[in-house]
Amino acid sequence: MALTLATDAGGWRSINRVGLPMIHPLFTQYNEDLGDRLNAGVPADDYATYGDLVGKEIAGVVAAYGTAEDPQAYGEKLAHRFFPNVLPYTVGTPASFGFAEWNGRALTDNAPDVMFSTAANTPIRLGIGRESVTSKPAAEFPYVPPVD
């Protein structure tokens, strides 16, 4: 699924492919062109197009943190995990976005901690999590909890 935005030229451009959470803050916040190209591309082309770049960025981070014996190998392996940039989900199963498995994303899953920690190969706590949710989401759409 991709979200699009009308352009001044009368056309449309893809603004968010709705793939893995946090890909854009991790890799495109300082490279808007990369973000635009990733959103406009197709998942099947992601690794071939962006795998080396993202692998090198991850390798640089884990080398700086000293969290991988072979930063290049870690970066390459993680780029393969991140691309294609799609969020897998098996219909009829509980959603869970964690370190061991990505199967959709439940409303209270802490995707920022998972993605930043995975990319750095070390625990990173951003201070948001299940404990930040003051009311349990409703079981059905629109998921907004009832007001007492």
Coordinates of N, CA and C in Angstrom, one line a residue:
M1 N 0.8 -1.2 0.0 CA 0.0 0.0 0.0 C 0.9 1.2 0.0
A2 N 0.5 2.2 -0.8 CA 1.3 3.4 -0.8 C 0.4 4.6 -0.7
L3 N 0.8 5.6 0.0 CA 0.0 6.8 0.1 C 0.6 7.8 -0.9
T4 N -0.3 8.6 -1.5 CA 0.1 9.5 -2.5 C -0.3 10.9 -2.2
L5 N 0.4 11.9 -2.8 CA 0.1 13.3 -2.6 C 0.0 14.0 -3.9
A6 N -1.0 14.9 -4.0 CA -1.2 15.6 -5.3 C 0.0 16.6 -5.4
T7 N 0.5 16.7 -6.7 CA 1.6 17.7 -6.9 C 1.0 18.9 -7.6
D8 N 1.9 20.0 -7.6 CA 1.5 21.2 -8.2 C 1.3 21.1 -9.7
A9 N 2.0 20.0 -10.3 CA 2.0 19.8 -11.7 C 0.7 19.0 -12.1
G10 N -0.2 18.7 -11.2 CA -1.4 18.0 -11.5 C -1.3 16.5 -11.5
G11 N -0.2 16.0 -11.1 CA -0.1 14.6 -11.0 C 0.0 14.1 -9.5
W12 N 0.4 12.9 -9.3 CA 0.5 12.4 -8.0 C 1.9 11.8 -7.7
R13 N 2.4 11.9 -6.5 CA 3.7 11.2 -6.2 C 3.5 10.4 -4.9
S14 N 4.2 9.3 -4.8 CA 4.1 8.4 -3.7 C 4.9 9.1 -2.5
I15 N 4.2 9.2 -1.3 CA 4.9 9.8 -0.2 C 5.2 8.8 0.9
N16 N 4.6 7.7 0.9 CA 4.8 6.7 2.0 C 4.3 5.3 1.5
R17 N 5.3 4.4 1.3 CA 4.9 3.1 0.9 C 4.3 2.3 2.0
V18 N 4.4 2.7 3.2 CA 3.9 1.9 4.4 C 4.5 0.5 4.5
G19 N 5.8 0.5 4.5 CA 6.6 -0.7 4.7 C 6.9 -0.9 6.2
L20 N 8.2 -1.2 6.4 CA 8.6 -1.4 7.8 C 8.6 -0.1 8.6
P21 N 8.2 -0.1 9.8 CA 8.2 1.1 10.6 C 9.7 1.6 10.8
M22 N 9.9 2.9 10.8 CA 11.1 3.5 11.2 C 12.2 3.5 10.1
I23 N 11.9 2.9 8.9 CA 12.9 3.0 7.9 C 13.3 4.4 7.5
H24 N 12.3 5.2 7.4 CA 12.6 6.6 7.0 C 13.4 7.4 8.1
P25 N 13.0 7.4 9.3 CA 13.8 8.1 10.3 C 15.2 7.5 10.4
L26 N 15.4 6.2 10.2 CA 16.7 5.6 10.3 C 17.6 6.0 9.2
F27 N 17.1 6.0 8.0 CA 18.0 6.1 6.8 C 17.7 7.3 5.9
T28 N 16.6 7.9 6.0 CA 16.3 9.0 5.0 C 16.1 10.4 5.6
Q29 N 16.2 10.5 6.9 CA 15.9 11.8 7.4 C 16.9 12.9 7.0
Y30 N 18.1 12.5 6.7 CA 19.1 13.5 6.2 C 19.4 13.3 4.7
N31 N 18.6 12.5 4.0 CA 18.7 12.3 2.6 C 17.3 12.2 2.0
E32 N 16.6 13.3 1.9 CA 15.2 13.3 1.4 C 15.1 12.7 0.0
D33 N 16.1 12.8 -0.8 CA 16.0 12.2 -2.1 C 15.9 10.7 -2.0
L34 N 16.7 10.1 -1.1 CA 16.7 8.7 -0.9 C 15.3 8.3 -0.5
G35 N 14.7 9.0 0.5 CA 13.3 8.7 0.9 C 12.3 8.8 -0.2
D36 N 12.4 9.8 -1.0 CA 11.5 10.0 -2.2 C 11.6 8.8 -3.2
R37 N 12.9 8.4 -3.4 CA 13.1 7.3 -4.4 C 12.6 6.0 -3.8
L38 N 12.9 5.8 -2.5 CA 12.4 4.5 -1.9 C 10.9 4.5 -1.9
N39 N 10.2 5.6 -1.6 CA 8.7 5.6 -1.7 C 8.2 5.3 -3.1
A40 N 8.9 5.8 -4.1 CA 8.4 5.7 -5.5 C 8.8 4.4 -6.1
G41 N 9.7 3.7 -5.5 CA 10.1 2.4 -6.1 C 9.2 1.3 -5.7
V42 N 9.6 0.1 -6.2 CA 8.8 -1.1 -5.9 C 9.6 -2.0 -5.0
P43 N 9.0 -2.7 -4.1 CA 9.7 -3.6 -3.1 C 10.7 -4.5 -3.7
A44 N 10.3 -5.1 -4.9 CA 11.2 -6.1 -5.5 C 12.6 -5.5 -5.8
D45 N 12.7 -4.2 -6.0 CA 13.9 -3.6 -6.4 C 14.7 -3.0 -5.2
D46 N 14.1 -3.0 -4.0 CA 14.7 -2.4 -2.9 C 16.1 -2.8 -2.6
Y47 N 16.4 -4.1 -2.4 CA 17.7 -4.5 -2.0 C 18.7 -4.1 -3.1
A48 N 18.4 -4.4 -4.4 CA 19.4 -4.1 -5.4 C 19.7 -2.6 -5.5
T49 N 18.7 -1.8 -5.2 CA 18.8 -0.3 -5.3 C 19.4 0.3 -4.0
Y50 N 19.0 -0.2 -2.9 CA 19.4 0.5 -1.6 C 20.2 -0.4 -0.7
G51 N 20.4 -1.7 -1.0 CA 21.0 -2.6 0.0 C 22.4 -2.2 0.3
D52 N 23.2 -1.9 -0.7 CA 24.6 -1.5 -0.4 C 24.7 -0.3 0.5
L53 N 23.9 0.8 0.1 CA 24.0 2.0 0.9 C 23.6 1.8 2.3
V54 N 22.4 1.1 2.5 CA 21.9 0.9 3.9 C 22.9 0.0 4.7
G55 N 23.4 -1.0 4.0 CA 24.4 -1.9 4.6 C 25.6 -1.2 5.1
K56 N 26.1 -0.3 4.3 CA 27.3 0.5 4.7 C 26.9 1.5 5.9
E57 N 25.8 2.0 5.9 CA 25.4 2.9 7.0 C 25.3 2.1 8.3
I58 N 24.7 1.0 8.2 CA 24.5 0.1 9.4 C 25.9 -0.3 9.9
A59 N 26.8 -0.7 8.9 CA 28.2 -1.1 9.3 C 28.9 0.0 10.0
G60 N 28.7 1.3 9.5 CA 29.3 2.4 10.2 C 28.9 2.6 11.6
V61 N 27.6 2.4 11.8 CA 27.0 2.5 13.2 C 27.6 1.5 14.1
V62 N 27.5 0.2 13.7 CA 27.9 -0.9 14.6 C 29.5 -0.8 14.8
A63 N 30.2 -0.3 13.8 CA 31.6 -0.2 13.9 C 31.9 0.9 15.0
A64 N 31.2 2.0 15.0 CA 31.3 3.1 15.9 C 31.0 2.6 17.3
Y65 N 29.9 1.8 17.5 CA 29.5 1.3 18.8 C 30.4 0.1 19.2
G66 N 31.0 -0.5 18.3 CA 31.8 -1.7 18.6 C 30.9 -2.9 18.9
T67 N 29.8 -3.0 18.3 CA 28.8 -4.0 18.6 C 28.7 -5.2 17.7
A68 N 29.6 -5.3 16.7 CA 29.7 -6.4 15.8 C 31.1 -6.7 15.5
E69 N 31.5 -8.0 15.5 CA 32.9 -8.4 15.2 C 33.2 -8.0 13.7
D70 N 32.2 -8.2 12.8 CA 32.4 -7.9 11.4 C 31.2 -7.0 11.0
P71 N 31.5 -5.6 11.2 CA 30.4 -4.7 10.9 C 29.9 -4.8 9.4
Q72 N 30.8 -5.1 8.5 CA 30.3 -5.2 7.1 C 29.3 -6.3 6.9
A73 N 29.6 -7.4 7.5 CA 28.7 -8.6 7.4 C 27.4 -8.3 8.1
Y74 N 27.5 -7.7 9.3 CA 26.3 -7.3 10.0 C 25.4 -6.4 9.1
G75 N 26.0 -5.4 8.6 CA 25.3 -4.4 7.8 C 24.6 -5.1 6.6
E76 N 25.3 -6.0 5.9 CA 24.8 -6.6 4.7 C 23.6 -7.5 5.2
K77 N 23.8 -8.3 6.2 CA 22.7 -9.2 6.7 C 21.5 -8.4 7.1
L78 N 21.7 -7.3 7.8 CA 20.5 -6.5 8.1 C 19.8 -5.8 6.9
A79 N 20.6 -5.4 6.0 CA 20.0 -4.8 4.8 C 19.1 -5.8 4.1
H80 N 19.6 -7.1 4.1 CA 18.7 -8.2 3.5 C 17.4 -8.3 4.4
R81 N 17.5 -8.1 5.7 CA 16.3 -8.2 6.5 C 15.4 -7.0 6.3
F82 N 15.9 -5.9 6.1 CA 15.1 -4.7 5.9 C 14.5 -4.6 4.5
F83 N 15.1 -5.2 3.5 CA 14.6 -5.1 2.1 C 14.3 -6.5 1.6
P84 N 13.1 -6.6 0.9 CA 12.3 -5.5 0.5 C 11.6 -4.8 1.6
N85 N 11.4 -3.5 1.5 CA 10.8 -2.7 2.6 C 9.2 -3.0 2.6
V86 N 8.9 -4.1 3.2 CA 7.5 -4.5 3.3 C 7.3 -5.0 4.7
L87 N 6.1 -4.9 5.3 CA 5.9 -5.4 6.6 C 5.1 -6.7 6.5
P88 N 5.7 -7.8 6.7 CA 5.0 -9.1 6.5 C 4.0 -9.3 7.6
Y89 N 2.9 -10.0 7.2 CA 1.8 -10.4 8.1 C 1.1 -11.6 7.6
T90 N 1.0 -12.6 8.5 CA 0.2 -13.8 8.2 C -1.2 -13.6 8.6
V91 N -2.2 -13.5 7.7 CA -3.6 -13.2 8.0 C -4.1 -14.3 9.0
G92 N -4.8 -13.8 10.0 CA -5.4 -14.7 11.0 C -4.5 -15.0 12.2
T93 N -3.3 -14.4 12.3 CA -2.4 -14.6 13.4 C -2.2 -13.3 14.2
P94 N -1.8 -13.4 15.4 CA -1.6 -12.2 16.2 C -0.5 -11.3 15.6
A95 N -0.7 -10.1 15.5 CA 0.4 -9.2 15.0 C 1.4 -9.0 16.1
S96 N 2.7 -8.9 15.7 CA 3.8 -8.8 16.7 C 5.0 -8.2 15.9
F97 N 5.5 -7.1 16.4 CA 6.7 -6.5 15.8 C 7.8 -6.5 16.9
G98 N 8.6 -7.5 16.9 CA 9.6 -7.6 18.0 C 11.0 -8.0 17.4
F99 N 11.9 -8.3 18.3 CA 13.3 -8.6 17.8 C 13.3 -9.9 17.1
A100 N 12.6 -10.9 17.5 CA 12.7 -12.2 16.9 C 11.9 -12.4 15.7
E101 N 10.8 -11.6 15.6 CA 9.8 -11.8 14.5 C 9.1 -10.5 14.1
W102 N 8.9 -10.4 12.8 CA 8.0 -9.3 12.4 C 6.8 -9.9 11.7
N103 N 5.7 -9.8 12.3 CA 4.4 -10.3 11.8 C 3.4 -9.2 12.0
G104 N 3.4 -8.2 11.1 CA 2.5 -7.1 11.3 C 3.1 -6.2 12.4
R105 N 2.2 -5.5 13.0 CA 2.5 -4.6 14.1 C 1.3 -4.4 14.9
A106 N 1.3 -4.8 16.2 CA 0.2 -4.5 17.1 C 0.3 -3.0 17.5
L107 N -0.8 -2.5 17.9 CA -0.9 -1.1 18.3 C 0.1 -0.6 19.3
T108 N 0.4 -1.5 20.2 CA 1.3 -1.1 21.3 C 2.7 -1.7 21.2
D109 N 3.1 -2.2 20.0 CA 4.4 -2.7 19.8 C 5.4 -1.5 19.7
N110 N 6.5 -1.6 20.3 CA 7.5 -0.5 20.3 C 8.5 -0.6 19.1
A111 N 8.0 -0.3 18.0 CA 8.8 -0.4 16.8 C 10.0 0.5 16.8
P112 N 10.0 1.7 17.3 CA 11.2 2.5 17.4 C 12.3 1.8 18.1
D113 N 12.1 1.3 19.3 CA 13.1 0.6 20.0 C 13.6 -0.6 19.3
V114 N 12.7 -1.4 18.7 CA 13.1 -2.6 17.9 C 14.0 -2.2 16.7
M115 N 13.6 -1.2 15.9 CA 14.4 -0.9 14.7 C 15.7 -0.2 15.1
F116 N 15.7 0.8 16.0 CA 16.9 1.5 16.3 C 17.9 0.5 17.0
S117 N 17.4 -0.4 17.9 CA 18.3 -1.4 18.5 C 18.9 -2.4 17.5
T118 N 18.0 -2.8 16.6 CA 18.5 -3.8 15.6 C 19.5 -3.1 14.7
A119 N 19.3 -1.9 14.3 CA 20.2 -1.2 13.4 C 21.6 -0.9 14.1
A120 N 21.6 -0.7 15.4 CA 22.8 -0.4 16.1 C 23.4 -1.6 16.7
N121 N 22.7 -2.7 16.8 CA 23.1 -4.0 17.4 C 23.4 -3.8 18.8
T122 N 22.6 -2.9 19.5 CA 22.7 -2.7 20.9 C 21.4 -2.1 21.4
P123 N 21.0 -2.4 22.6 CA 19.8 -1.8 23.1 C 19.7 -0.3 23.1
I124 N 18.7 0.2 22.5 CA 18.4 1.7 22.5 C 17.0 1.9 23.0
R125 N 16.8 2.6 24.0 CA 15.5 2.9 24.6 C 15.2 4.3 24.3
L126 N 14.1 4.5 23.6 CA 13.6 5.9 23.3 C 12.6 6.4 24.3
G127 N 12.2 5.6 25.2 CA 11.3 6.1 26.3 C 9.8 6.0 25.9
I128 N 9.5 5.3 24.8 CA 8.2 5.1 24.5 C 8.0 3.6 24.4
G129 N 6.9 3.1 25.0 CA 6.6 1.7 25.0 C 5.2 1.4 25.4
R130 N 4.9 0.1 25.7 CA 3.6 -0.3 26.1 C 3.2 0.5 27.4
E131 N 4.2 0.8 28.2 CA 3.9 1.5 29.4 C 3.4 3.0 29.2
S132 N 3.7 3.5 28.0 CA 3.3 4.8 27.6 C 1.8 4.9 27.3
V133 N 1.2 3.8 27.0 CA -0.2 3.7 26.7 C -1.0 3.7 27.9
T134 N -1.9 4.8 28.1 CA -2.6 4.9 29.3 C -3.9 4.1 29.4
S135 N -4.4 3.8 28.2 CA -5.7 3.0 28.1 C -5.4 1.9 27.0
K136 N -5.9 0.7 27.3 CA -5.7 -0.4 26.3 C -6.6 -0.1 25.1
P137 N -6.0 -0.2 23.9 CA -6.8 0.0 22.7 C -8.0 -1.0 22.6
A138 N -9.1 -0.5 22.0 CA -10.3 -1.3 21.8 C -9.9 -2.5 20.9
A139 N -10.6 -3.6 20.9 CA -10.3 -4.7 20.1 C -10.7 -4.6 18.7
E140 N -11.6 -3.6 18.4 CA -12.0 -3.4 17.0 C -11.8 -2.0 16.5
F141 N -11.7 -1.8 15.2 CA -11.5 -0.5 14.6 C -12.6 0.4 15.1
P142 N -12.4 1.6 15.5 CA -11.2 2.4 15.3 C -10.1 2.3 16.4
Y143 N -10.2 1.3 17.3 CA -9.3 1.0 18.3 C -9.2 2.1 19.4
V144 N -9.9 3.2 19.3 CA -9.9 4.2 20.4 C -10.6 3.6 21.6
P145 N -9.9 3.6 22.7 CA -10.5 3.1 23.9 C -11.7 3.9 24.3
P146 N -12.7 3.3 24.9 CA -13.9 4.0 25.4 C -13.5 5.0 26.5
V147 N -14.2 6.1 26.6 CA -14.0 7.1 27.6 C -14.9 6.7 28.8
D148 N -14.2 6.6 29.9 CA -15.0 6.3 31.2 C -15.8 7.4 31.7

